[in-house]
Amino acid sequence: KLRGQAMAVVPDAQITIQALALTELRGTVKTPDKPPAWFTVELDGPTKEQRNFASGDGAFSFARVDPGVYKVSLTSPAGNGEATVRVVAGQPATIEVILAPNAIVVGKLVDAAGKPTGGLPVAVIPDAGDGHMRISLSGPPLTSGPDGTFRIEAKAGKSGLLVMTPPVPTTRMGLVLEAGKTLDVGAITVTAPPP
């Protein structure tokens, strides 16, 4: 029921750890239609946790959460959303996360001769604009069809497209995805993977 910690402790130090009451964080997914059948919620704050939920009413909860400010991120096939909540020690907290529809990215992968390339893993990644890429996948990525076409749903915002071709991936950064809209990136020439 209580938890405390001290950071950056050096050897032989005298420290005091204040134990604060843990609490429960409950939330609800809000959509224009019915809530998604399943979704993933990630907590970013004093307690870091990610969990999948299958809830017909859009409800979720995390037990044993440390007090503090949390960014709550929710992803689902129906859309994505973020909200912030302050959790007070010993008091249950509640939050509503409103989903924005996913953006859709479509295109076609071709080789240097213009021939379609199917079966290549494709993902949409965030584009921070600083030249660095952060890739996080849970489960196998989508792949291009036999005719080289692909269709990916992703969170709206500045993004990049990543085609996982060994030994060097093919990327197209600087895409601006809008919620509920489709972006056609056209034909993308990829380096053929080694046989």
mmCIF file of N, CA and C in Angstrom, residues 17 25 29 42 60-61 84 100 107-108 125 128 151 153-154 158 180:
data_model
loop_
_atom_site.group_PDB
_atom_site.id
_atom_site.type_symbol
_atom_site.label_atom_id
_atom_site.label_comp_id
_atom_site.label_asym_id
_atom_site.label_seq_id
_atom_site.Cartn_x
_atom_site.Cartn_y
_atom_site.Cartn_z
ATOM 1 N N ILE A 17 13.731 7.964 3.316
ATOM 2 C CA ILE A 17 12.812 7.643 2.233
ATOM 3 C C ILE A 17 11.394 7.872 2.731
ATOM 4 N N LEU A 25 -5.482 4.254 -10.665
ATOM 5 C CA LEU A 25 -5.805 5.185 -11.750
ATOM 6 C C LEU A 25 -6.800 4.485 -12.659
ATOM 7 N N VAL A 29 -12.143 5.447 -22.310
ATOM 8 C CA VAL A 29 -11.884 5.871 -23.685
ATOM 9 C C VAL A 29 -13.145 6.523 -24.216
ATOM 10 N N GLU A 42 -0.536 3.452 -22.139
ATOM 11 C CA GLU A 42 0.820 3.611 -21.607
ATOM 12 C C GLU A 42 0.840 4.773 -20.622
ATOM 13 N N PHE A 60 -10.530 1.245 -18.328
ATOM 14 C CA PHE A 60 -9.240 0.646 -17.996
ATOM 15 C C PHE A 60 -8.838 1.094 -16.600
ATOM 16 N N SER A 61 -7.937 0.353 -15.974
ATOM 17 C CA SER A 61 -7.457 0.757 -14.647
ATOM 18 C C SER A 61 -6.060 0.196 -14.396
ATOM 19 N N THR A 84 -3.500 14.141 -19.665
ATOM 20 C CA THR A 84 -2.639 14.279 -18.497
ATOM 21 C C THR A 84 -3.496 14.257 -17.248
ATOM 22 N N ALA A 100 -8.624 10.446 -31.269
ATOM 23 C CA ALA A 100 -8.654 11.082 -32.586
ATOM 24 C C ALA A 100 -8.490 9.973 -33.617
ATOM 25 N N GLY A 107 0.656 3.537 -50.445
ATOM 26 C CA GLY A 107 1.706 3.716 -51.444
ATOM 27 C C GLY A 107 2.055 2.392 -52.083
ATOM 28 N N LYS A 108 3.136 2.397 -52.856
ATOM 29 C CA LYS A 108 3.569 1.200 -53.574
ATOM 30 C C LYS A 108 5.085 1.130 -53.542
ATOM 31 N N ILE A 125 6.758 5.732 -38.444
ATOM 32 C CA ILE A 125 7.455 6.075 -37.202
ATOM 33 C C ILE A 125 7.359 7.587 -36.972
ATOM 34 N N ALA A 128 10.828 13.357 -35.355
ATOM 35 C CA ALA A 128 11.099 14.471 -34.444
ATOM 36 C C ALA A 128 11.747 15.643 -35.173
ATOM 37 N N ARG A 151 -0.965 -0.341 -47.027
ATOM 38 C CA ARG A 151 -1.909 0.569 -46.360
ATOM 39 C C ARG A 151 -1.670 0.447 -44.863
ATOM 40 N N GLU A 153 -2.383 2.291 -40.964
ATOM 41 C CA GLU A 153 -3.039 3.284 -40.121
ATOM 42 C C GLU A 153 -2.057 3.705 -39.040
ATOM 43 N N ALA A 154 -1.996 5.010 -38.769
ATOM 44 C CA ALA A 154 -1.022 5.524 -37.800
ATOM 45 C C ALA A 154 -1.567 6.776 -37.130
ATOM 46 N N LYS A 158 3.624 14.631 -37.473
ATOM 47 C CA LYS A 158 4.793 14.542 -38.336
ATOM 48 C C LYS A 158 5.393 13.149 -38.203
ATOM 49 N N GLY A 180 -7.916 11.022 -39.646
ATOM 50 C CA GLY A 180 -9.057 10.688 -40.489
ATOM 51 C C GLY A 180 -8.836 10.862 -41.978
#
